[in-house]
């Protein structure tokens, strides 16, 4: 109990500039700081998605652990409140799968080598679904002729799929927000997928 109280005292005493904000805060930045303090009091990891400065920060107890540079942002739908939201699902065409061994099928002559999932096994293009109808689409920057397909797909979504989803969610009286994030490369995108786990909290600013 005592270590937790000491930790809480330290978190509450963290100045704004240590968390990455200037001492002269505007209203939205102050709201962001207050929201982050609620997460910094908890033991788990959390993310700050800063659309203004184009960066994604992975933090724990207010300490920056890793940062991703955002190359491009496209936003569609309802505004997102500056408050912690939880990841509910990670959606991708080919999700990484662990090998399964069925019980009761033993063979002394067989040698099973369990393969641990590595960073290279993670998808580079995927969608993170958050509570409140918020969908975060992540993909790496494509260069040269390989950029034609993702750019065309993104354009089609903005002009067809997103309007239809907006109408559908509106009929169901639910909010809908889609944010497309383009990262530097495939490796960065895979690392972000690996870092995000179900239940992870995030603040979108």
Coordinates of C-alpha atoms in Angstrom, one line a residue, residues 25-187:
X25 CA -1.2 25.6 -21.6
X26 CA -4.3 26.4 -23.6
X27 CA -7.7 24.9 -22.7
X28 CA -7.3 21.8 -25.0
X29 CA -3.8 21.1 -23.8
X30 CA -4.9 21.4 -20.2
X31 CA -7.7 18.9 -20.8
X32 CA -5.1 16.6 -22.4
X33 CA -2.8 16.9 -19.4
X34 CA -5.7 16.2 -17.0
X35 CA -6.7 13.2 -19.0
X36 CA -3.2 11.8 -19.2
X37 CA -2.7 12.2 -15.4
X38 CA -5.6 9.8 -14.9
X39 CA -3.7 7.2 -17.0
X40 CA -0.3 8.1 -15.5
X41 CA -1.6 7.1 -12.1
X42 CA -2.2 3.5 -13.3
X43 CA 0.5 0.9 -13.6
X44 CA -0.2 0.0 -17.3
X45 CA 1.1 1.3 -20.6
X46 CA -0.9 3.9 -22.5
X47 CA -0.8 5.8 -25.8
X48 CA -1.1 9.5 -26.7
X49 CA -2.1 10.1 -30.3
X50 CA -1.3 13.7 -31.1
X51 CA -2.8 14.5 -34.5
X52 CA -1.6 18.1 -34.3
X53 CA 2.1 17.4 -33.9
X54 CA 1.8 14.1 -35.8
X55 CA 3.2 11.7 -33.3
X56 CA 2.1 8.6 -31.4
X57 CA 3.7 8.3 -27.9
X58 CA 3.8 5.1 -25.8
X59 CA 4.1 6.0 -22.1
X60 CA 4.0 4.5 -18.6
X61 CA 3.6 6.6 -15.5
X62 CA 4.1 9.8 -17.6
X63 CA 7.5 8.6 -18.9
X64 CA 7.9 8.4 -22.7
X65 CA 9.0 4.8 -23.7
X66 CA 8.7 5.1 -27.5
X67 CA 7.5 7.5 -30.2
X68 CA 6.2 7.0 -33.7
X69 CA 6.4 9.8 -36.3
X70 CA 3.1 10.1 -38.3
X71 CA 3.7 11.0 -41.9
X72 CA 0.1 11.7 -42.8
X73 CA -3.3 11.9 -41.1
X74 CA -6.8 11.8 -42.7
X75 CA -9.8 12.3 -40.4
X76 CA -13.4 11.5 -41.1
X77 CA -16.5 11.7 -38.9
X78 CA -17.4 12.9 -35.4
X79 CA -14.9 14.8 -33.2
X80 CA -13.2 12.7 -30.5
X81 CA -13.4 13.8 -26.9
X82 CA -10.0 14.3 -25.2
X83 CA -10.4 11.5 -22.7
X84 CA -9.0 7.9 -22.3
X85 CA -10.6 5.3 -24.6
X86 CA -9.9 1.6 -24.6
X87 CA -8.9 -0.6 -27.5
X88 CA -11.6 -3.2 -28.2
X89 CA -10.2 -5.0 -31.2
X90 CA -7.4 -5.2 -33.7
X91 CA -8.6 -6.0 -37.2
X92 CA -6.5 -7.2 -40.1
X93 CA -6.9 -9.5 -43.1
X94 CA -4.2 -12.0 -41.9
X95 CA -3.9 -11.8 -38.1
X96 CA -0.8 -13.5 -36.6
X97 CA -1.6 -16.9 -35.2
X98 CA 0.2 -19.1 -32.7
X99 CA 0.7 -22.8 -33.4
X100 CA -1.7 -25.1 -31.6
X101 CA -1.1 -28.6 -30.3
X102 CA -4.2 -30.7 -30.0
X103 CA -4.4 -32.6 -26.7
X104 CA -4.3 -36.4 -26.9
X105 CA -2.2 -36.5 -30.0
X106 CA 1.2 -37.4 -28.6
X107 CA 3.9 -39.1 -30.6
X108 CA 7.2 -39.9 -28.9
X109 CA 9.0 -39.9 -32.3
X110 CA 7.7 -36.4 -33.1
X111 CA 9.6 -33.3 -32.0
X112 CA 7.5 -30.1 -31.6
X113 CA 9.2 -26.8 -32.1
X114 CA 6.9 -24.0 -31.0
X115 CA 7.5 -20.9 -32.9
X116 CA 7.3 -17.6 -30.9
X117 CA 5.7 -14.7 -32.7
X118 CA 8.3 -12.2 -33.8
X119 CA 7.9 -8.6 -34.9
X120 CA 8.1 -9.7 -38.6
X121 CA 5.0 -11.8 -38.0
X122 CA 2.9 -8.7 -37.2
X123 CA 0.8 -7.2 -40.0
X124 CA 1.7 -3.7 -41.3
X125 CA -1.8 -2.6 -42.4
X126 CA -4.6 -3.0 -39.9
X127 CA -7.4 -1.2 -38.1
X128 CA -7.6 -0.5 -34.3
X129 CA -11.2 -0.3 -33.0
X130 CA -11.9 1.7 -29.9
X131 CA -15.0 2.2 -27.7
X132 CA -17.3 4.9 -29.0
X133 CA -17.2 4.0 -32.7
X134 CA -13.6 5.2 -33.3
X135 CA -11.6 3.3 -35.9
X136 CA -7.9 4.0 -36.4
X137 CA -6.5 2.7 -39.7
X138 CA -2.8 2.2 -39.7
X139 CA -0.6 1.6 -42.7
X140 CA 3.1 2.2 -43.7
X141 CA 4.1 4.8 -46.3
X142 CA 4.2 3.3 -49.8
X143 CA 6.7 4.6 -52.3
X144 CA 7.0 4.4 -56.0
X145 CA 4.6 2.3 -58.0
X146 CA 3.6 0.3 -54.8
X147 CA 1.8 3.5 -53.5
X148 CA -0.8 3.3 -56.3
X149 CA -3.0 0.6 -54.7
X150 CA -3.1 1.9 -51.1
X151 CA -3.7 5.4 -52.3
X152 CA -6.5 4.2 -54.6
X153 CA -8.1 2.1 -51.8
X154 CA -7.9 5.0 -49.4
X155 CA -9.6 7.3 -51.9
X156 CA -12.4 4.8 -52.5
X157 CA -13.0 4.4 -48.8
X158 CA -13.3 8.1 -48.2
X159 CA -15.7 8.6 -51.1
X160 CA -17.8 5.4 -50.7
X161 CA -17.3 3.3 -47.6
X162 CA -17.0 6.1 -45.0
X163 CA -20.2 8.0 -46.1
X164 CA -22.1 4.8 -46.0
X165 CA -20.8 3.9 -42.6
X166 CA -21.6 7.4 -41.4
X167 CA -25.2 6.9 -42.5
X168 CA -25.4 3.4 -41.0
X169 CA -24.1 4.5 -37.6
X170 CA -26.3 7.6 -37.7
X171 CA -29.4 5.3 -38.2
X172 CA -28.3 3.3 -35.2
X173 CA -27.8 6.6 -33.3
X174 CA -24.1 5.8 -32.7
X175 CA -21.0 8.0 -33.4
X176 CA -18.5 7.1 -36.1
X177 CA -15.0 8.3 -36.5
X178 CA -12.3 7.0 -38.9
X179 CA -8.7 8.2 -38.7
X180 CA -6.2 7.0 -41.2
X181 CA -2.6 7.1 -40.0
X182 CA 0.4 6.7 -42.3
X183 CA 3.7 5.7 -40.6
X184 CA 7.3 5.9 -41.9
X185 CA 7.7 2.3 -42.9
X186 CA 6.5 -1.3 -42.5
X187 CA 8.7 -1.9 -39.4

